[in-house]
């Protein structure tokens, strides 16, 4: 359960990082 939650948070952070990179 915790592992899935951590993975989900990591995915959200990664998508946010990519969005910032594409749209400075």
CSV table of N, CA and C in Angstrom, one decimal:
chain,number,residue,atom,x,y,z
A,1,UNK,N,0.8,-1.2,0.0
A,1,UNK,CA,0.0,0.0,0.0
A,1,UNK,C,0.9,1.3,0.0
A,2,UNK,N,1.8,1.3,0.9
A,2,UNK,CA,2.7,2.5,0.9
A,2,UNK,C,3.5,2.6,-0.4
A,3,UNK,N,4.0,1.5,-0.9
A,3,UNK,CA,4.8,1.5,-2.1
A,3,UNK,C,4.0,2.2,-3.3
A,4,UNK,N,2.7,1.8,-3.4
A,4,UNK,CA,1.9,2.3,-4.4
A,4,UNK,C,1.7,3.8,-4.2
A,5,UNK,N,1.5,4.3,-3.0
A,5,UNK,CA,1.3,5.7,-2.7
A,5,UNK,C,2.6,6.5,-3.1
A,6,UNK,N,3.7,5.9,-2.7
A,6,UNK,CA,5.0,6.6,-3.0
A,6,UNK,C,5.2,6.7,-4.5
A,7,UNK,N,4.8,5.6,-5.2
A,7,UNK,CA,5.0,5.6,-6.7
A,7,UNK,C,4.0,6.7,-7.3
A,8,UNK,N,2.8,6.8,-6.8
A,8,UNK,CA,1.9,7.7,-7.3
A,8,UNK,C,2.4,9.1,-7.1
A,9,UNK,N,2.9,9.4,-5.9
A,9,UNK,CA,3.4,10.8,-5.6
A,9,UNK,C,4.6,11.1,-6.5
A,10,UNK,N,5.5,10.1,-6.7
A,10,UNK,CA,6.6,10.3,-7.5
A,10,UNK,C,6.2,10.6,-9.0
A,11,UNK,N,5.2,9.9,-9.4
A,11,UNK,CA,4.7,10.1,-10.8
A,11,UNK,C,4.1,11.5,-11.0
A,12,UNK,N,3.4,12.0,-10.0
A,12,UNK,CA,2.8,13.3,-10.0
A,12,UNK,C,4.0,14.4,-10.0
A,13,UNK,N,5.0,14.2,-9.2
A,13,UNK,CA,6.1,15.1,-9.1
A,13,UNK,C,6.8,15.1,-10.5
A,14,UNK,N,7.0,13.9,-11.1
A,14,UNK,CA,7.7,13.8,-12.4
A,14,UNK,C,6.9,14.5,-13.5
A,15,UNK,N,5.6,14.4,-13.5
A,15,UNK,CA,4.7,15.0,-14.5
A,15,UNK,C,4.8,16.5,-14.3
A,16,UNK,N,4.8,17.0,-13.0
A,16,UNK,CA,4.9,18.4,-12.7
A,16,UNK,C,6.2,19.0,-13.2
A,17,UNK,N,7.3,18.2,-13.0
A,17,UNK,CA,8.6,18.6,-13.4
A,17,UNK,C,8.7,18.7,-14.9
A,18,UNK,N,8.1,17.8,-15.6
A,18,UNK,CA,8.1,17.8,-17.1
A,18,UNK,C,7.3,19.0,-17.6
A,19,UNK,N,6.2,19.3,-16.9
A,19,UNK,CA,5.3,20.4,-17.3
A,19,UNK,C,6.1,21.7,-17.2
A,20,UNK,N,6.9,21.9,-16.1
A,20,UNK,CA,7.7,23.1,-15.9
A,20,UNK,C,8.8,23.2,-17.0
A,21,UNK,N,9.3,22.0,-17.3
A,21,UNK,CA,10.4,22.0,-18.3
A,21,UNK,C,9.9,22.4,-19.7
A,22,UNK,N,8.7,22.0,-20.0
A,22,UNK,CA,8.1,22.3,-21.3
A,22,UNK,C,7.5,23.7,-21.3
A,23,UNK,N,7.0,24.2,-20.2
A,23,UNK,CA,6.5,25.5,-20.1
A,23,UNK,C,7.1,26.3,-19.0
A,24,UNK,N,8.3,26.9,-19.3
A,24,UNK,CA,9.0,27.7,-18.3
A,24,UNK,C,8.2,28.9,-17.8
